[in-house]
mmCIF file of C-alpha atoms in Angstrom:
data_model
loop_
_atom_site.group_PDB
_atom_site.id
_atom_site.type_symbol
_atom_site.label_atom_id
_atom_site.label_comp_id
_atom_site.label_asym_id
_atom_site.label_seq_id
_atom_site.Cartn_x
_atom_site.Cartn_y
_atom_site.Cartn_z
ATOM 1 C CA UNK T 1 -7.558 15.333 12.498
ATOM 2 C CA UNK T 2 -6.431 18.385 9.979
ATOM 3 C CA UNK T 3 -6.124 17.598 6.538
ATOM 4 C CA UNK T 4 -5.036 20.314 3.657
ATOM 5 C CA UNK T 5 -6.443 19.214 0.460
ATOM 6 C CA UNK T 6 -3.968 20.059 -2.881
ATOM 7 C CA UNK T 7 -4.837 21.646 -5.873
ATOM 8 C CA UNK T 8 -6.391 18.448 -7.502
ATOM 9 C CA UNK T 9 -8.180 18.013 -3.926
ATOM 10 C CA UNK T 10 -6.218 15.045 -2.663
ATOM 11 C CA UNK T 11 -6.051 15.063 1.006
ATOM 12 C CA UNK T 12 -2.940 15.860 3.039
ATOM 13 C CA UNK T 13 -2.725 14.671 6.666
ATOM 14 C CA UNK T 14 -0.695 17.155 8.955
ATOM 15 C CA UNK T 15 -0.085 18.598 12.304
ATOM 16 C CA UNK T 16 1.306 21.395 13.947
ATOM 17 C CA UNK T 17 3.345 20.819 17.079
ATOM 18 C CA UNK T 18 4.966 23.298 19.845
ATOM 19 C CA UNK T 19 4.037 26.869 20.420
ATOM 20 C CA UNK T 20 7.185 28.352 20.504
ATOM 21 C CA UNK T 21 7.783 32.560 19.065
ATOM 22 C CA UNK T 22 9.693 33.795 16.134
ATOM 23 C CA UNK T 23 8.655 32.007 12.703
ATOM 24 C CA UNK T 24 7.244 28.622 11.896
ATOM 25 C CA UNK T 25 9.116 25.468 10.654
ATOM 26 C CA UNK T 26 7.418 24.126 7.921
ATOM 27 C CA UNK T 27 9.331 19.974 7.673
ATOM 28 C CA UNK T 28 9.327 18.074 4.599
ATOM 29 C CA UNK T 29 10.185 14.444 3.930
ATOM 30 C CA UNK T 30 12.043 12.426 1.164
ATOM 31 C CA UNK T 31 11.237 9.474 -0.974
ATOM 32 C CA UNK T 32 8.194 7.620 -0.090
ATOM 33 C CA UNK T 33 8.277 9.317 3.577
ATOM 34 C CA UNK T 34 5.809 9.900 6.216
ATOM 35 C CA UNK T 35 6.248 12.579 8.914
ATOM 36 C CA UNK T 36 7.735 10.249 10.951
ATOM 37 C CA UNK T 37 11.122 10.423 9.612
ATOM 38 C CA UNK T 38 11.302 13.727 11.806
ATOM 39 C CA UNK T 39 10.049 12.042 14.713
ATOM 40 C CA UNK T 40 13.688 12.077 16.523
ATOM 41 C CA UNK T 41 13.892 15.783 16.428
ATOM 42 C CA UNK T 42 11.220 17.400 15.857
ATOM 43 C CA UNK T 43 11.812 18.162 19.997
ATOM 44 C CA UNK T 44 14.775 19.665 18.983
ATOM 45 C CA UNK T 45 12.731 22.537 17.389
ATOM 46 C CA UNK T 46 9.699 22.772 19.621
ATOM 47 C CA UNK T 47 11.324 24.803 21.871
ATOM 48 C CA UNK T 48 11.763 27.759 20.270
ATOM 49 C CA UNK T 49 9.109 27.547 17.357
ATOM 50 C CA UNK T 50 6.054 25.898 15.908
ATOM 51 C CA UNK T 51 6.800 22.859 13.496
ATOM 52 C CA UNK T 52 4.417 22.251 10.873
ATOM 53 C CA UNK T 53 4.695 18.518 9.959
ATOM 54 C CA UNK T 54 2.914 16.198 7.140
ATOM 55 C CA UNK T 55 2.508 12.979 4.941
ATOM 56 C CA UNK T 56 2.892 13.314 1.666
ATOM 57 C CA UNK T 57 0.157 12.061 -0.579
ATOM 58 C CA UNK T 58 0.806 7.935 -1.062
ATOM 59 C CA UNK T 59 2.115 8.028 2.504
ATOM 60 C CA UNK T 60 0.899 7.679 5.612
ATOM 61 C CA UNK T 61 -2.706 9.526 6.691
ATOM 62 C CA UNK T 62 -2.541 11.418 3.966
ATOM 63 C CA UNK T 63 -3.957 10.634 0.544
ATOM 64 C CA UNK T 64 -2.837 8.656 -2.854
ATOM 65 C CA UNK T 65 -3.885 10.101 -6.060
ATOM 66 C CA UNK T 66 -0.531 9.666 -7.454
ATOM 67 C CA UNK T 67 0.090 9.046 -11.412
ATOM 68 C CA UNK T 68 3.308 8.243 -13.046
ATOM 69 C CA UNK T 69 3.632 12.232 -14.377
ATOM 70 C CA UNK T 70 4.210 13.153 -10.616
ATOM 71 C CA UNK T 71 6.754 15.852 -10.169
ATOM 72 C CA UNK T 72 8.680 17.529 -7.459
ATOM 73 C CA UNK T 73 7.063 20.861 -8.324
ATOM 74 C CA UNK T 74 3.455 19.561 -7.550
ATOM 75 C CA UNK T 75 4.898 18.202 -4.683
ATOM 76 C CA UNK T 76 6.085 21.861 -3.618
ATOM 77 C CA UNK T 77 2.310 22.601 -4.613
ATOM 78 C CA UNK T 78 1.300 20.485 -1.905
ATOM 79 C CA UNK T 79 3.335 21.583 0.244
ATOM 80 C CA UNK T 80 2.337 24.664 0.253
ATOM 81 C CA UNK T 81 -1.595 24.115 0.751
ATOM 82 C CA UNK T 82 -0.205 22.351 3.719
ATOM 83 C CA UNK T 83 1.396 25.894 5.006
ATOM 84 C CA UNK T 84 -1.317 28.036 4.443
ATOM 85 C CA UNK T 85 -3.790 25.466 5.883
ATOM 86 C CA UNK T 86 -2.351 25.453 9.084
ATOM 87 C CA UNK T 87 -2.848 29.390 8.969
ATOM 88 C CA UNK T 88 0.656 30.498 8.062
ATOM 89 C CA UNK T 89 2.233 32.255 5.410
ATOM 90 C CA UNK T 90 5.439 32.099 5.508
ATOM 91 C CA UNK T 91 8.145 30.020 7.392
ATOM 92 C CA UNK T 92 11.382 28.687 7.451
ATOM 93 C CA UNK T 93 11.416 25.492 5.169
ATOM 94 C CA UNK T 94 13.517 22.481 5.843
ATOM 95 C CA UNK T 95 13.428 19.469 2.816
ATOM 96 C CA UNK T 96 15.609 16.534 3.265
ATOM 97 C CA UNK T 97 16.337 14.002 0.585
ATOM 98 C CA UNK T 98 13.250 14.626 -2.122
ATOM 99 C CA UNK T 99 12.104 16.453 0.397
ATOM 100 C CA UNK T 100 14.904 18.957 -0.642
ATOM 101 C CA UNK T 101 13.815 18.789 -3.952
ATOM 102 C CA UNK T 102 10.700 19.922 -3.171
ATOM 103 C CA UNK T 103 11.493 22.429 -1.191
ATOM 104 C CA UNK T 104 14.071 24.732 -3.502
ATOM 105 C CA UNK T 105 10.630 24.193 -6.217
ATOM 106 C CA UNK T 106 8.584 26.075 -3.246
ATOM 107 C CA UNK T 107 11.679 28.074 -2.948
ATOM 108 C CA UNK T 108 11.709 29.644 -6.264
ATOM 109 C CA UNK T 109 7.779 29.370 -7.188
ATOM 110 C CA UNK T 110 6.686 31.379 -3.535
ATOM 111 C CA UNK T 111 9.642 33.270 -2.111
ATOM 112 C CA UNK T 112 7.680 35.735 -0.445
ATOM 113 C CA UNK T 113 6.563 32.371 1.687
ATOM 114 C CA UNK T 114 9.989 31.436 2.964
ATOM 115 C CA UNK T 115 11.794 33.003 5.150
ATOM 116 C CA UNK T 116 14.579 30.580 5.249
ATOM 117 C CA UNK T 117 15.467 27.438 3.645
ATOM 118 C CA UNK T 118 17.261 24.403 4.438
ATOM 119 C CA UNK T 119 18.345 21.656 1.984
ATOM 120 C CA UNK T 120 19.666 18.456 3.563
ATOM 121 C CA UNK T 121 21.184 15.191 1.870
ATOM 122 C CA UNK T 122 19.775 16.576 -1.757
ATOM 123 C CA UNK T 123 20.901 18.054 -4.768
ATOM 124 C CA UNK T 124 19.735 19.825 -8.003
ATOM 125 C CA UNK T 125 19.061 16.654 -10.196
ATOM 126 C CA UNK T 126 20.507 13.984 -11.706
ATOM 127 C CA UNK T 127 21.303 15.286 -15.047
ATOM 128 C CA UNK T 128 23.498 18.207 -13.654
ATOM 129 C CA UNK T 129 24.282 16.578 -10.132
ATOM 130 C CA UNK T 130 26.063 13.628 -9.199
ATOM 131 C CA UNK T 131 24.034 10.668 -9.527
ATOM 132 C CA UNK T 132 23.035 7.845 -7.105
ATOM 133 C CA UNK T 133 25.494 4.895 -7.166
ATOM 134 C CA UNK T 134 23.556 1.923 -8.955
ATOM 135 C CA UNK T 135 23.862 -0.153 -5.687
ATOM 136 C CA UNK T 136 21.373 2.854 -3.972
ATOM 137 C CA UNK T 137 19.360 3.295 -7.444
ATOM 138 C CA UNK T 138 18.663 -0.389 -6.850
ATOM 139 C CA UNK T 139 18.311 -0.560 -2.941
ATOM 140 C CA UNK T 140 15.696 2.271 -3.785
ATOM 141 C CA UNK T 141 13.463 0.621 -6.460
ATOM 142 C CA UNK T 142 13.224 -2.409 -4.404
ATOM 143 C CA UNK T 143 12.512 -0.628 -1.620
ATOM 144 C CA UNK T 144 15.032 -2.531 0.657
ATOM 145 C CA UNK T 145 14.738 -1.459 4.012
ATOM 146 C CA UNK T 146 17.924 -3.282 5.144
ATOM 147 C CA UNK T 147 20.073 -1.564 2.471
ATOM 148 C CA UNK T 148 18.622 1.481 2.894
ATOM 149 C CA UNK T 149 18.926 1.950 7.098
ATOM 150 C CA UNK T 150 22.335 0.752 6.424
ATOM 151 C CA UNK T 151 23.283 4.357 3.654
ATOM 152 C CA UNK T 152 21.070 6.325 5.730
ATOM 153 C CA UNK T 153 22.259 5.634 9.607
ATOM 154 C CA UNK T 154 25.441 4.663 11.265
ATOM 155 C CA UNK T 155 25.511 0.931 12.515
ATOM 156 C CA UNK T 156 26.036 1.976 16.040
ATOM 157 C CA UNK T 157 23.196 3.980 15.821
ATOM 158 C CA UNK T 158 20.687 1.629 14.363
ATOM 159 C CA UNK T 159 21.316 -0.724 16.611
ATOM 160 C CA UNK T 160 21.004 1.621 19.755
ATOM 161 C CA UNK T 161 17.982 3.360 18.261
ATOM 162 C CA UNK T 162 16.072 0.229 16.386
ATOM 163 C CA UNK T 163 12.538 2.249 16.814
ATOM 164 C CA UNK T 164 14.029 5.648 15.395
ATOM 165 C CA UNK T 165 15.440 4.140 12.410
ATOM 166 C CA UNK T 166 12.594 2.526 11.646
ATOM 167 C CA UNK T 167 10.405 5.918 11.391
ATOM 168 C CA UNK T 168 12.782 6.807 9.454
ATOM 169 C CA UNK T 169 12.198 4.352 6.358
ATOM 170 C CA UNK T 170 9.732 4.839 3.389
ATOM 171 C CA UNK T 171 6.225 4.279 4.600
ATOM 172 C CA UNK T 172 4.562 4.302 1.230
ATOM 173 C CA UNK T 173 0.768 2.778 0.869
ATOM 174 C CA UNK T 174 1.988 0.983 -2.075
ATOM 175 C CA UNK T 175 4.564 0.234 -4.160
ATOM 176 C CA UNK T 176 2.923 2.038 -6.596
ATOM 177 C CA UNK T 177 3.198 5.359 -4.674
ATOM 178 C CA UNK T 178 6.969 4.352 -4.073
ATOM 179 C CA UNK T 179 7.777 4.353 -7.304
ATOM 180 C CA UNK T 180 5.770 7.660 -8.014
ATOM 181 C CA UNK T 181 7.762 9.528 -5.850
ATOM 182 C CA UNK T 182 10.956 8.000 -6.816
ATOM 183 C CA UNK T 183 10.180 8.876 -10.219
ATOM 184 C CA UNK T 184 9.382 12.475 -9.432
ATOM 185 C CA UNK T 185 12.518 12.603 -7.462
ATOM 186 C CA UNK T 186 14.671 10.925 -10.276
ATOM 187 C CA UNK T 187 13.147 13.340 -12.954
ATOM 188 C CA UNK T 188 14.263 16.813 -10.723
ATOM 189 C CA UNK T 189 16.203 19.541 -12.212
ATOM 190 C CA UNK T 190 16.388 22.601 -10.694
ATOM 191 C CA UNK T 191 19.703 23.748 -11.855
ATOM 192 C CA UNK T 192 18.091 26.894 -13.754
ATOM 193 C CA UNK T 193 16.054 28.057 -10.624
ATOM 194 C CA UNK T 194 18.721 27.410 -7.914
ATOM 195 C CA UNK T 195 20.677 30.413 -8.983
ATOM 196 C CA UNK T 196 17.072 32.247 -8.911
ATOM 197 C CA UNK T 197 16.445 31.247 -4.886
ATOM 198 C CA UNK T 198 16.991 34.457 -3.063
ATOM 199 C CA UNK T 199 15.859 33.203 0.131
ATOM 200 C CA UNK T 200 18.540 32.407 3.513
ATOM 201 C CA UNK T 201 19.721 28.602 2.429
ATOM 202 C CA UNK T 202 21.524 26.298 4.714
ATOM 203 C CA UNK T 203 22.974 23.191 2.315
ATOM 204 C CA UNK T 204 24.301 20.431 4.576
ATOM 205 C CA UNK T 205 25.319 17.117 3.786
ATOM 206 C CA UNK T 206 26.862 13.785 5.465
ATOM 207 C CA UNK T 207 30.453 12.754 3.645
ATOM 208 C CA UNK T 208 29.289 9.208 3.908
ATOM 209 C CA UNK T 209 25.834 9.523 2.689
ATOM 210 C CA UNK T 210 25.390 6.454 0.353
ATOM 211 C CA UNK T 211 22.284 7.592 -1.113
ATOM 212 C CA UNK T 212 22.908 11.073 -2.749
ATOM 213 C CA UNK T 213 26.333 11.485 -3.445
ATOM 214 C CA UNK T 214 28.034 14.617 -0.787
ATOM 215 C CA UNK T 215 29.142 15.969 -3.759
ATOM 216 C CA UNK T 216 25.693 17.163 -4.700
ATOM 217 C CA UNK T 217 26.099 19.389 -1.551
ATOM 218 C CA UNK T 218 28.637 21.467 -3.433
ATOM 219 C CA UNK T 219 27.017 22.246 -6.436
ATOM 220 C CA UNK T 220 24.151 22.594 -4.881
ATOM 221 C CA UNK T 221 25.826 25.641 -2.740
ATOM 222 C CA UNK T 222 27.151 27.436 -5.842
ATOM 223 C CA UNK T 223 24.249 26.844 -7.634
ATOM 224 C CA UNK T 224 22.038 28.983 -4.843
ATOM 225 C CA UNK T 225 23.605 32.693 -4.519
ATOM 226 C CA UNK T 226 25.112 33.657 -0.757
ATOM 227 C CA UNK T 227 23.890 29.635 0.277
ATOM 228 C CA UNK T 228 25.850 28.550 3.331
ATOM 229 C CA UNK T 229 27.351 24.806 3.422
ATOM 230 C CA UNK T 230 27.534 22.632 6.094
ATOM 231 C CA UNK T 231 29.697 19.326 5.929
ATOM 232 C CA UNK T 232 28.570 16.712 8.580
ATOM 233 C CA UNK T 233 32.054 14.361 9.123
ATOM 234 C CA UNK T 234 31.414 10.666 8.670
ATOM 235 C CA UNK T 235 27.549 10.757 8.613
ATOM 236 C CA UNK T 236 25.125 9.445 6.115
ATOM 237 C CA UNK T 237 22.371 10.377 4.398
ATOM 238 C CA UNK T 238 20.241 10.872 7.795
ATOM 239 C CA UNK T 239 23.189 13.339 8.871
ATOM 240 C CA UNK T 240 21.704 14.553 12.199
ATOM 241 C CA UNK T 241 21.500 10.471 13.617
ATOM 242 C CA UNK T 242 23.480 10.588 16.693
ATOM 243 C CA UNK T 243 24.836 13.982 16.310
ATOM 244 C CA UNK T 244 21.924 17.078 18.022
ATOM 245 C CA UNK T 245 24.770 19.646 17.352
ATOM 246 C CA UNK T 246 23.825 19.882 13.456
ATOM 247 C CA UNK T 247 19.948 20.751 14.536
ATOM 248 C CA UNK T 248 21.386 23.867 17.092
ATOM 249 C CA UNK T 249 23.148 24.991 14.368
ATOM 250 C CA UNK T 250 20.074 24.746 11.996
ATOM 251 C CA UNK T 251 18.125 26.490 14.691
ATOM 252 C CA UNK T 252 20.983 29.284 14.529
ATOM 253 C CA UNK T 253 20.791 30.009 11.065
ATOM 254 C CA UNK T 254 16.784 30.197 11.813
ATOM 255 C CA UNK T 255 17.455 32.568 14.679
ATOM 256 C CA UNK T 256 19.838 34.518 12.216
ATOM 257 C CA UNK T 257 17.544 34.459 9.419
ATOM 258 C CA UNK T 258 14.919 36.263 11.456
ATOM 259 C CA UNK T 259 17.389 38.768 12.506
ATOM 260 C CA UNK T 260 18.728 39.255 9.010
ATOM 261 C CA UNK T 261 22.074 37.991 9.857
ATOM 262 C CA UNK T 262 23.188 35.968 6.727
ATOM 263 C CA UNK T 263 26.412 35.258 7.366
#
């Protein structure tokens, strides 16, 4: 079992899956997430490339020394000991949620190890993006799994797919961890290094997300120069539930990306 260990040597669980050519895809989670919220597509990318997956510390394999100064930049610290532990040095990096956070931190503080970047359901911050809703800011503290399938997945879906929604909810150790995270999350501003990400970026967003606002998508966007924006029509925050044509087009812009084809 491979496990990268972070700058202040906590252990971080991951895997590598597939064995696919052209550049790696390094996936990272939101709030309180294991790697299983990728779990209903990470065949979608195996394919065609390698997929680097992982827990975040306070989540699943992987360790928990978490303390309440957590921030989405040690996160992106972590993330990258997970990249260059599994023997790569660059990749394409796709963030969703905090995960997206994280990612535009290991965006601006290692460029030279991305090769693209995608940002789903996130946004620069809540002081200069548009904040949760308190009805989400709640469902989050308390953790509340029933509120939170219901802003993250269509109905249909859920109830079709009970065992992927459930890898899709926060799989913390503790509450403690969840509200480390959260509070990392919360605390994120990158609207000074956005405009400093020179790397490919793919922004997309569901218009129904009830967790981060769609809205955020758009700022976001301007924020990052050349950044492409993707819309997904009445989806939620988990935009790609039910609909594999936003993950080919994400494996486009990776395809794209390598042939430095921007556009």
């Amino acid at each position: 079992m491979p496990f990268a260990h972070s700058f202040d040597d906590t252990p971080l669980w991951y895997d590598v899956r597939g064995n696919g050519g052209g550049e790696p895809v390094l996936l990272i989670a939101g709030n309180g997430c294991d790697h299983s919220v990728w779990n209903a597509v990470i065949a979608e990318f195996t394919p065609d490339r390698t997929v680097i997956i992982y827990d975040h510390r306070g989540t699943g394999k992987s360790g928990n020394n978490l303390t309440g100064t957590w921030s989405t930049r040690d996160f992106a610290r972590d993330a990258l000991e997970v990249l260059l532990e599994a023997g790569f040095g660059r990749a394409h990096v796709y963030g969703h949620s905090m995960g997206g956070r994280v990612a535009q931190w290991l965006a601006s503080d290692k460029p030279a190890a991305i090769k693209s970047l995608v940002l789903g359901a996130t946004s620069v911050g809540e002081k200069r993006g548009i904040p949760r809703t308190p009805e989400a800011t709640k469902a989050m503290r308390e953790n509340d799994s029933v509120a939170l399938r219901n802003m993250c997945y269509p109905e249909w879906w859920s109830s079709e797919n009970p065992e992927q929604a459930e890898c899709g909810e926060p799989r913390p150790h503790d509450m403690e961890a969840f509200l480390c995270h959260l509070r990392a999350s919360t605390d994120h501003d990158s609207w000074e290094i956005a405009s400093s990400i020179c790397s490919p970026t793919l922004v997309i967003h569901g218009n129904e997300d009830g967790i981060t606002p769609a809205g955020n998508a758009e700022i976001l966007a301007a924020r990052i120069p050349a950044a492409q924006l993707l819309i997904v029509d009445k989806a939620r925050h988990v935009y790609w539930a039910g609909r594999p044509e936003v993950h080919q087009k994400v494996s486009t812009f990776f395809s794209n990306a390598e042939k430095g084809r921007f556009g």
